[in-house]
PDB file of N, CA, C and O in Angstrom:
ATOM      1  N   UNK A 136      64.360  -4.250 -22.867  1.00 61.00           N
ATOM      2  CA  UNK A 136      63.695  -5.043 -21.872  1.00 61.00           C
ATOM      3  C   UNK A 136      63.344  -6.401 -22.489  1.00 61.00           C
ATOM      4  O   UNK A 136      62.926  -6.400 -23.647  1.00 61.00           O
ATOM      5  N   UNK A 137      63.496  -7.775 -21.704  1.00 68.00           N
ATOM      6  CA  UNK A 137      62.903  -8.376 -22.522  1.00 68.00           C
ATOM      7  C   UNK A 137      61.876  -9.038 -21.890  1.00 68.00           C
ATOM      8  O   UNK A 137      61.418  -8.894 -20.756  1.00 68.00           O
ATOM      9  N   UNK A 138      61.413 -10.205 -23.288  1.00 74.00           N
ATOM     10  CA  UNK A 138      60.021 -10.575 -22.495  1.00 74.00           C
ATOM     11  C   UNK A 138      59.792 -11.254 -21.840  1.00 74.00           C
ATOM     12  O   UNK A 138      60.744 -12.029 -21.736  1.00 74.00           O
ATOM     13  N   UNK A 139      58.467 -11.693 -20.791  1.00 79.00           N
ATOM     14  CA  UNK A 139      58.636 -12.284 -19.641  1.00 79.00           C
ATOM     15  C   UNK A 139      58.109 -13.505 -20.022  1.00 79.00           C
ATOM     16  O   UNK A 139      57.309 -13.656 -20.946  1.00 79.00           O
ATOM     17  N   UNK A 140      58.619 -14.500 -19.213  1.00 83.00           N
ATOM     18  CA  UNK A 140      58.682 -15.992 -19.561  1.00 83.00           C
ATOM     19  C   UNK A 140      56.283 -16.074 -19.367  1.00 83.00           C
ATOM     20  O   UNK A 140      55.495 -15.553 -18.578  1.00 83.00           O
ATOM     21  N   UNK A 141      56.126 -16.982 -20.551  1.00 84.00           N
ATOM     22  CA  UNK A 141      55.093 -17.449 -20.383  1.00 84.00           C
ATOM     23  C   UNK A 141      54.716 -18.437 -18.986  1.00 84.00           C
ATOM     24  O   UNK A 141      55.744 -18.937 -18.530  1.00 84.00           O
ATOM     25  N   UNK A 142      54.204 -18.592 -18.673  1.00 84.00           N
ATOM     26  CA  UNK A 142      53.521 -19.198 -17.611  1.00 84.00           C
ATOM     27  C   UNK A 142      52.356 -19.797 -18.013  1.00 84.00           C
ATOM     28  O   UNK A 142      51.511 -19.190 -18.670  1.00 84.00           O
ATOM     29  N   UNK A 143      52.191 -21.469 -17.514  1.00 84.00           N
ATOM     30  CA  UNK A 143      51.092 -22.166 -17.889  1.00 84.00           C
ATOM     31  C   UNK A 143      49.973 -21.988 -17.216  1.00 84.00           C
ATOM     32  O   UNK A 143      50.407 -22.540 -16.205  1.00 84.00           O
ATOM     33  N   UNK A 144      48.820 -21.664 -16.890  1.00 83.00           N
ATOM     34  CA  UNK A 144      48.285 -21.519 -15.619  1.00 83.00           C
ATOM     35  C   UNK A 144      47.557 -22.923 -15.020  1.00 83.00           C
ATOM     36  O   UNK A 144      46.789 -23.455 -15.822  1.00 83.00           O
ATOM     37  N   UNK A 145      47.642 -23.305 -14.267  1.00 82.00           N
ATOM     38  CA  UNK A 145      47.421 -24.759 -13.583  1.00 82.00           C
ATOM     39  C   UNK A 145      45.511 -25.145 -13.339  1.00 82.00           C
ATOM     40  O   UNK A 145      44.552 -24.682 -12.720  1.00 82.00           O
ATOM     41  N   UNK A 146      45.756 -26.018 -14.068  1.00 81.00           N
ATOM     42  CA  UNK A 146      44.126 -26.801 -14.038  1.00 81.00           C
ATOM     43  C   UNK A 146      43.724 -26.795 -12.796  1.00 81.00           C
ATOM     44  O   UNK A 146      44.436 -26.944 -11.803  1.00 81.00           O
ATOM     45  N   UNK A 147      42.362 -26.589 -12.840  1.00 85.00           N
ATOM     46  CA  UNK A 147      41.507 -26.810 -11.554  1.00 85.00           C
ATOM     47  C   UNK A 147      41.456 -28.599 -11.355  1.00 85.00           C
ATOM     48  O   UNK A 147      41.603 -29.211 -12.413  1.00 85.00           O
ATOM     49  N   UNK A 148      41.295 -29.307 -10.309  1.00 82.00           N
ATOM     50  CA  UNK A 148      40.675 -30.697  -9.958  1.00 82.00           C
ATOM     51  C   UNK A 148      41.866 -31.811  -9.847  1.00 82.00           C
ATOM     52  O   UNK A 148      43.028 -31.463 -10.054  1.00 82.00           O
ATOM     53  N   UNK A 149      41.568 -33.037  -9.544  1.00 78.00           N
ATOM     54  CA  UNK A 149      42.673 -33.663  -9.105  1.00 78.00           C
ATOM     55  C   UNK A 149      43.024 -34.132 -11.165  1.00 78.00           C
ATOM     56  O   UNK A 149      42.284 -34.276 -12.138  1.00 78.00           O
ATOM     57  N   UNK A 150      44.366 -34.203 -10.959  1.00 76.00           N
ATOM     58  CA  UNK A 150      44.830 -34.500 -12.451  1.00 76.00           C
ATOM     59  C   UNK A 150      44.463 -35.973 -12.830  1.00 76.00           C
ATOM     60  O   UNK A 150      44.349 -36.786 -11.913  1.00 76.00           O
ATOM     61  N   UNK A 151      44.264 -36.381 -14.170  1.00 74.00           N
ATOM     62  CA  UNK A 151      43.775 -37.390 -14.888  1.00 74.00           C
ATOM     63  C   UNK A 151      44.754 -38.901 -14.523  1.00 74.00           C
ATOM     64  O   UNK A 151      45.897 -39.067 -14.950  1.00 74.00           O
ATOM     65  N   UNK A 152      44.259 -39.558 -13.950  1.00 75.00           N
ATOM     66  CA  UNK A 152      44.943 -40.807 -13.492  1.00 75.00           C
ATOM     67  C   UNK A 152      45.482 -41.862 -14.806  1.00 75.00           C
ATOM     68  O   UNK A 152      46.465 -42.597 -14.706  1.00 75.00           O
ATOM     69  N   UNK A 153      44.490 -41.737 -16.206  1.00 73.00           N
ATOM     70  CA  UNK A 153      44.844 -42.009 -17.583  1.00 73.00           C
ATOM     71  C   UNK A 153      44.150 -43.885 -17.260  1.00 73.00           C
ATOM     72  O   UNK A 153      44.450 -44.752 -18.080  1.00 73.00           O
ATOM     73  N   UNK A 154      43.228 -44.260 -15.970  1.00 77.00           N
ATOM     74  CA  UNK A 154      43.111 -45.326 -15.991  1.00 77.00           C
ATOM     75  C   UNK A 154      40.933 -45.288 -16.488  1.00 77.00           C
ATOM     76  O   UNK A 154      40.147 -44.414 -16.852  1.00 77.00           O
ATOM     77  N   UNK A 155      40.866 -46.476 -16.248  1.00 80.00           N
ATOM     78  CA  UNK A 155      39.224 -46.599 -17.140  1.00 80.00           C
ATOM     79  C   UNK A 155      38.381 -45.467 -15.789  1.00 80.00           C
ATOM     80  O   UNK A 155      38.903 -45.295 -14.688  1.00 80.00           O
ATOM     81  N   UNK A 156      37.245 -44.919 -16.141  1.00 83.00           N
ATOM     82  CA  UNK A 156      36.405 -44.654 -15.715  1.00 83.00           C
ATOM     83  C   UNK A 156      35.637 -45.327 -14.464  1.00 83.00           C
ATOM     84  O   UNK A 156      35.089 -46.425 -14.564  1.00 83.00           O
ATOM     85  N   UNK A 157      35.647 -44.620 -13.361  1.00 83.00           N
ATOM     86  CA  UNK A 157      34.691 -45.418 -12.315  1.00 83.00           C
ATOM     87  C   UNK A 157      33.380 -45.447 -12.235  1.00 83.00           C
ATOM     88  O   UNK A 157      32.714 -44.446 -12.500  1.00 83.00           O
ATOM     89  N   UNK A 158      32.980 -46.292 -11.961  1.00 89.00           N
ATOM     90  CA  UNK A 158      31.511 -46.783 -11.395  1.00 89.00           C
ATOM     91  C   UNK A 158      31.044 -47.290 -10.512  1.00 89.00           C
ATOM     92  O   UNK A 158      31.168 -48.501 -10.332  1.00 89.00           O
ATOM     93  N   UNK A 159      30.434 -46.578  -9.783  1.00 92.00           N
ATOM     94  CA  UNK A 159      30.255 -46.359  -8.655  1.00 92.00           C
ATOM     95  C   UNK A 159      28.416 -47.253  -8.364  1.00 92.00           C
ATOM     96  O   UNK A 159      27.502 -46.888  -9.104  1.00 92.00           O
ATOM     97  N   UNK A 160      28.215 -48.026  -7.592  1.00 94.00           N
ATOM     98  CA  UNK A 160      27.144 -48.937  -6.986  1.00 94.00           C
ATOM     99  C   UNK A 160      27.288 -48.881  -5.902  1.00 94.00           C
ATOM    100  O   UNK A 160      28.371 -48.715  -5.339  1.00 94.00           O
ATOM    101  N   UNK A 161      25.963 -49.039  -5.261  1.00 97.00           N
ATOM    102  CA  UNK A 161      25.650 -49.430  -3.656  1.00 97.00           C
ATOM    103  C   UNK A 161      24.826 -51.101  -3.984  1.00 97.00           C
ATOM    104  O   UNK A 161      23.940 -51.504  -4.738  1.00 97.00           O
ATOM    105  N   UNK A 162      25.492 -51.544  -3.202  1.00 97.00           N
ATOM    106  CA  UNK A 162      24.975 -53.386  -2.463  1.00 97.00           C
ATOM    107  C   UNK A 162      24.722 -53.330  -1.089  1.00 97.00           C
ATOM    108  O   UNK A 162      25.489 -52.606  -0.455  1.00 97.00           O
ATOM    109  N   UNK A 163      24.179 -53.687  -0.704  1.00 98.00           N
ATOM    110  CA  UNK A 163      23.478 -54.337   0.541  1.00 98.00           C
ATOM    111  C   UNK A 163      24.840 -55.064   1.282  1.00 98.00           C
ATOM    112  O   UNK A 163      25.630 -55.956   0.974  1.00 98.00           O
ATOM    113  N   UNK A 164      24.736 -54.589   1.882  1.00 98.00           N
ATOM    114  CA  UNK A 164      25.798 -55.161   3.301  1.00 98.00           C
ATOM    115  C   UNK A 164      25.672 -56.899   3.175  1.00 98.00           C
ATOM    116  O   UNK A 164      26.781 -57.394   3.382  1.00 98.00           O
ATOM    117  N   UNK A 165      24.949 -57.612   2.982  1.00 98.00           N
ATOM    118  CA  UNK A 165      25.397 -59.000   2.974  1.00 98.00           C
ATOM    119  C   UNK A 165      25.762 -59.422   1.728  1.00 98.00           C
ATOM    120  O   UNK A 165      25.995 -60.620   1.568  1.00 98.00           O
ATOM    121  N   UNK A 166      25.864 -58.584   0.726  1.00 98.00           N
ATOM    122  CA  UNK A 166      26.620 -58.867  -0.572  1.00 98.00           C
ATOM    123  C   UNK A 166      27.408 -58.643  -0.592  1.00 98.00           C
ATOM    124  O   UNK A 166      28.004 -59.123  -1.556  1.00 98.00           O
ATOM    125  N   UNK A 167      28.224 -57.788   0.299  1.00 98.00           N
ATOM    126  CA  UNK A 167      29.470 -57.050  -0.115  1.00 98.00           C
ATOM    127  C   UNK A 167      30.610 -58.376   0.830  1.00 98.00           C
ATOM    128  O   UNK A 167      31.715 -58.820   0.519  1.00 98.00           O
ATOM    129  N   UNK A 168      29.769 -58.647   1.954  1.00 98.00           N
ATOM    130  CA  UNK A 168      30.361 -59.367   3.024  1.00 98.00           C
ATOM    131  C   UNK A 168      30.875 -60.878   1.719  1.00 98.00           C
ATOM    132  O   UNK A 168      32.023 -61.204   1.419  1.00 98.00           O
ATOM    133  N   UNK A 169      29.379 -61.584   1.141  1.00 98.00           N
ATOM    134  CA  UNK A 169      29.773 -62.424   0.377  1.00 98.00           C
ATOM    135  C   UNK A 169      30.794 -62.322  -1.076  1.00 98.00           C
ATOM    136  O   UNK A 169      31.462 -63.282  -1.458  1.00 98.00           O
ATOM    137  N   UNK A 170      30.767 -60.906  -1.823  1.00 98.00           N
ATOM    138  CA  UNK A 170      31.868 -60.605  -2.541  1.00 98.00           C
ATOM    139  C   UNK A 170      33.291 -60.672  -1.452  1.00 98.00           C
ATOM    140  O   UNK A 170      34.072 -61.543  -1.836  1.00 98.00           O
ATOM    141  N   UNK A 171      33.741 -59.974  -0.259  1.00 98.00           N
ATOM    142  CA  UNK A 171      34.591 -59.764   0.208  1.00 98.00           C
ATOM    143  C   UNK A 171      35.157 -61.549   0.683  1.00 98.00           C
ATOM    144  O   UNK A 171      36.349 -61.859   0.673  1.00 98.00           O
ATOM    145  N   UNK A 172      34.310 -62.287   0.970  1.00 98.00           N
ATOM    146  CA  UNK A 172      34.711 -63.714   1.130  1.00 98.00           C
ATOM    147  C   UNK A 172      35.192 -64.295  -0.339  1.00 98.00           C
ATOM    148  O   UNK A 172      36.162 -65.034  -0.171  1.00 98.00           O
ATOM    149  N   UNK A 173      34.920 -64.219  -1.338  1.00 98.00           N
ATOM    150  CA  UNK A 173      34.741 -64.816  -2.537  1.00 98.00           C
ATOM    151  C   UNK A 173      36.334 -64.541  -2.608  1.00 98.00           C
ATOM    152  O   UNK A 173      37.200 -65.414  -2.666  1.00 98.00           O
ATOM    153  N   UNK A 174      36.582 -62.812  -2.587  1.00 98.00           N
ATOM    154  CA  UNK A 174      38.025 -62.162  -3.106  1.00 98.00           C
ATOM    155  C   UNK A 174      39.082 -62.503  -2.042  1.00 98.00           C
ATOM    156  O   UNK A 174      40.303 -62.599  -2.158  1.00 98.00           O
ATOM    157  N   UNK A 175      38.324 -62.652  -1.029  1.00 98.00           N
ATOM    158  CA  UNK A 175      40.013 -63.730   0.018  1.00 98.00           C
ATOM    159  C   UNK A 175      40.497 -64.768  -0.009  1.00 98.00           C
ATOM    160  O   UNK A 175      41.653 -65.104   0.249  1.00 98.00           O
ATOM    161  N   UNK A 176      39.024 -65.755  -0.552  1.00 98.00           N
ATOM    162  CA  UNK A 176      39.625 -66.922  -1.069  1.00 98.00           C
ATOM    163  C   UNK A 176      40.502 -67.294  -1.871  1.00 98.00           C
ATOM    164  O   UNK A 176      41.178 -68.312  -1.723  1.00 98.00           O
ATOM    165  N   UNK A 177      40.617 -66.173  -3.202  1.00 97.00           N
ATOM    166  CA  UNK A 177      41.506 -65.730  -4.336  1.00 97.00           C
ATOM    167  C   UNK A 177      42.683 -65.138  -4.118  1.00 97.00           C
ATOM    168  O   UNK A 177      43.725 -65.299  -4.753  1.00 97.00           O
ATOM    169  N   UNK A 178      42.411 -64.192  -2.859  1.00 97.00           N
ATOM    170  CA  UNK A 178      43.788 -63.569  -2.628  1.00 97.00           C
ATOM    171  C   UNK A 178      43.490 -62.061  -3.726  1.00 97.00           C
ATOM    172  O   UNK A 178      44.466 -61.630  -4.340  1.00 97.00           O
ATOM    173  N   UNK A 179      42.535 -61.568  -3.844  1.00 97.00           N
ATOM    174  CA  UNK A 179      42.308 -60.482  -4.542  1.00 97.00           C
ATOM    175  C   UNK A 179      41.340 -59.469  -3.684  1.00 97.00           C
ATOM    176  O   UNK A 179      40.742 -59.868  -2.684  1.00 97.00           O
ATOM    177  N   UNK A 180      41.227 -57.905  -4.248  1.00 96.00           N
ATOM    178  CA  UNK A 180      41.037 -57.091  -3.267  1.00 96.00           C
ATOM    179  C   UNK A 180      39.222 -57.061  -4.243  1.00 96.00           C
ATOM    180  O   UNK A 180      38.881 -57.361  -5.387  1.00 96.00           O
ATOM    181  N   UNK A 181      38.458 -56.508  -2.962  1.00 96.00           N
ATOM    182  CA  UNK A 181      37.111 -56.244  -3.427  1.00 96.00           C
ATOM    183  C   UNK A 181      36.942 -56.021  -5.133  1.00 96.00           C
ATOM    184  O   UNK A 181      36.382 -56.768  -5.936  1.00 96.00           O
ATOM    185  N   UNK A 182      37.691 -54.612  -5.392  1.00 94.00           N
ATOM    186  CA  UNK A 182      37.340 -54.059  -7.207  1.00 94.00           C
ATOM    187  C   UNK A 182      37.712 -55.126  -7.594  1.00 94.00           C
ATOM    188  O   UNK A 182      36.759 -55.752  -8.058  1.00 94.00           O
ATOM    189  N   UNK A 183      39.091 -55.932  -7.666  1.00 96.00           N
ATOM    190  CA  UNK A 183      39.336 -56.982  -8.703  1.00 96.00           C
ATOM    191  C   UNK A 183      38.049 -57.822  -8.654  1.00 96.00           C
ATOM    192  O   UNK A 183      37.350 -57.981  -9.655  1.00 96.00           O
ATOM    193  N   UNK A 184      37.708 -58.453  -7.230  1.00 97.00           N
ATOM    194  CA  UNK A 184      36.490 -59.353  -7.435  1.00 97.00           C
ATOM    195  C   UNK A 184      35.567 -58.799  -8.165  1.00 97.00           C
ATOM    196  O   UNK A 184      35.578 -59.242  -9.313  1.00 97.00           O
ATOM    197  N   UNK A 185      34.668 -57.905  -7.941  1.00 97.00           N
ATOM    198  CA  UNK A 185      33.576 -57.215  -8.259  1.00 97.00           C
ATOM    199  C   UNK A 185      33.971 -57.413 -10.107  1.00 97.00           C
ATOM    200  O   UNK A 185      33.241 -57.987 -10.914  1.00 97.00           O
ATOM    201  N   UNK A 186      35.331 -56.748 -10.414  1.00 95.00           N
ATOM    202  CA  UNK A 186      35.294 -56.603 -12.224  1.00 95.00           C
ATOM    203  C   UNK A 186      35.488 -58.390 -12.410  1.00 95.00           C
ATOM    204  O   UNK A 186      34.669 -58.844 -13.208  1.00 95.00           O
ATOM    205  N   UNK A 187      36.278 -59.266 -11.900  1.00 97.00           N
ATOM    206  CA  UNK A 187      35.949 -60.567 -12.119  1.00 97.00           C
ATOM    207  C   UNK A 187      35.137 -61.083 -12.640  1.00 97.00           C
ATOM    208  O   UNK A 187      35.079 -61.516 -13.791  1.00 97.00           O
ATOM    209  N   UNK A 188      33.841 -61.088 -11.174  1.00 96.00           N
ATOM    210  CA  UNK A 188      32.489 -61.582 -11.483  1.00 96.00           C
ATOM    211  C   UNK A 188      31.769 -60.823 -12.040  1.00 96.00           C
ATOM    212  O   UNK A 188      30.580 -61.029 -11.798  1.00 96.00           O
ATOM    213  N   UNK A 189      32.129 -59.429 -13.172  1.00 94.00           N
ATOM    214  CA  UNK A 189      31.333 -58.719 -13.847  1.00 94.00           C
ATOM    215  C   UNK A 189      31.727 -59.144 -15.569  1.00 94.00           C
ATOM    216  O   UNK A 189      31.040 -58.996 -16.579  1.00 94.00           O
ATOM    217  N   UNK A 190      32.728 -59.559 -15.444  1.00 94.00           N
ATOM    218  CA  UNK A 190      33.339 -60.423 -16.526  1.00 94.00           C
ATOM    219  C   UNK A 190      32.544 -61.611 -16.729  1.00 94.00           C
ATOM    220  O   UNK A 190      31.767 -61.747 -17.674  1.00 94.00           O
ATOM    221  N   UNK A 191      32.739 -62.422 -15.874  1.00 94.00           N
ATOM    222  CA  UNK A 191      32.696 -63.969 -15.537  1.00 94.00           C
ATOM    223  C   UNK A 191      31.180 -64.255 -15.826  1.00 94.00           C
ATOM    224  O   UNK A 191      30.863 -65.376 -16.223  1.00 94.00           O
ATOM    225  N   UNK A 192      30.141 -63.187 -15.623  1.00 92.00           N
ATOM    226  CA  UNK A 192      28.789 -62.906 -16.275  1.00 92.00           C
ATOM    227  C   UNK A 192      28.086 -62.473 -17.550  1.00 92.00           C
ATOM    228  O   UNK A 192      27.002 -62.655 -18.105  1.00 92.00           O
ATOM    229  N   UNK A 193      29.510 -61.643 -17.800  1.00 91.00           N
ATOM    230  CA  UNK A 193      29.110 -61.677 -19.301  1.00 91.00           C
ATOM    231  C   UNK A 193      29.395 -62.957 -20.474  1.00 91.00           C
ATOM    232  O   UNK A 193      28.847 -63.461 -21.454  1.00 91.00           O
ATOM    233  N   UNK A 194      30.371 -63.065 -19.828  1.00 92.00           N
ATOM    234  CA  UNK A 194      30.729 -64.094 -20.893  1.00 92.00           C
ATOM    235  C   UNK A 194      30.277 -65.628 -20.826  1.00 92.00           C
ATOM    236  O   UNK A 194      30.523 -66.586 -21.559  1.00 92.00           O
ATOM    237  N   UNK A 195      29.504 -65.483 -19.634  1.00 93.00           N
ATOM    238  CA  UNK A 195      28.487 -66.401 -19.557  1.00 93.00           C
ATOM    239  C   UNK A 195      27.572 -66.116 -20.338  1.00 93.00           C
ATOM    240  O   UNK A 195      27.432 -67.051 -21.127  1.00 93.00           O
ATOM    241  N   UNK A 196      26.989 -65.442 -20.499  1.00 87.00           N
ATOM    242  CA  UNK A 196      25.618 -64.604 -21.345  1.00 87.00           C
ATOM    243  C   UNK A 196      24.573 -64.603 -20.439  1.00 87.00           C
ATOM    244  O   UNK A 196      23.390 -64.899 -20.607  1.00 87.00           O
ATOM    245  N   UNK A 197      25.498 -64.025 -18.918  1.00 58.00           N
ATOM    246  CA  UNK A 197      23.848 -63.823 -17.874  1.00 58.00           C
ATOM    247  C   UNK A 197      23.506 -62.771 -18.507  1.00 58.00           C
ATOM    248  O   UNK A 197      22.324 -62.624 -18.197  1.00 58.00           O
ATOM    249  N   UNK A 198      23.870 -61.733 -19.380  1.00 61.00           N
ATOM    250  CA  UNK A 198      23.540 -60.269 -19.665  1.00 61.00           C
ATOM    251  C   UNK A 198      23.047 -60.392 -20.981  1.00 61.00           C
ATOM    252  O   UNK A 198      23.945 -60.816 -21.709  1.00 61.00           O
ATOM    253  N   UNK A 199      21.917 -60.184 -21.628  1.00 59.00           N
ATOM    254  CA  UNK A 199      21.448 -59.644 -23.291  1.00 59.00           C
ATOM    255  C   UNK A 199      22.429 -58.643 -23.498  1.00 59.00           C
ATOM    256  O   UNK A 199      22.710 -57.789 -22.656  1.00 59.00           O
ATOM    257  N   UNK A 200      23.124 -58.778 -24.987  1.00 55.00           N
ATOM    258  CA  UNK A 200      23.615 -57.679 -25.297  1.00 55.00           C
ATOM    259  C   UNK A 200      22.448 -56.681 -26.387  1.00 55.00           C
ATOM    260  O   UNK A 200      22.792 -56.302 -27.507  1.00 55.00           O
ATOM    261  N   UNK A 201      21.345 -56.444 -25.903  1.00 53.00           N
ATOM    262  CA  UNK A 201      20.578 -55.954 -26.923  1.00 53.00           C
ATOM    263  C   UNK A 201      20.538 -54.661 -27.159  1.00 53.00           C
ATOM    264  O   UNK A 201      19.847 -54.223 -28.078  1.00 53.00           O
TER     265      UNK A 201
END
């Protein structure tokens, strides 16, 4: 007799996308309206804006790195 083929058994949850980690915030409805204007002017979608101007603040030094 021989032996029976191994079988992997399949992970629970949606599989690993291999991209950065999300983070997740709530804004106030007239911020999102003024981010969503900012990113049409650019031709870019909300997340790009949002990581943009999360960039564009640090390296300003609105943020202490302490």
């Amino acid at each position: 007799m021989s032996s029976s083929i191994a079988v992997k058994p399949k992970k629970r949850g949606r599989p690993a996308t291999g991209r950065d980690p999300l983070v997740g915030v709530r804004l106030p409805p007239d911020v999102v309206e003024r981010i969503d204007a900012w990113a049409n002017e650019r031709g870019v979608n909300r997340s790009e804006a949002i990581r943009a101007m999360i960039v564009a603040a640090l390296e300003a030094g609105g943020l202490s790195s302490s």
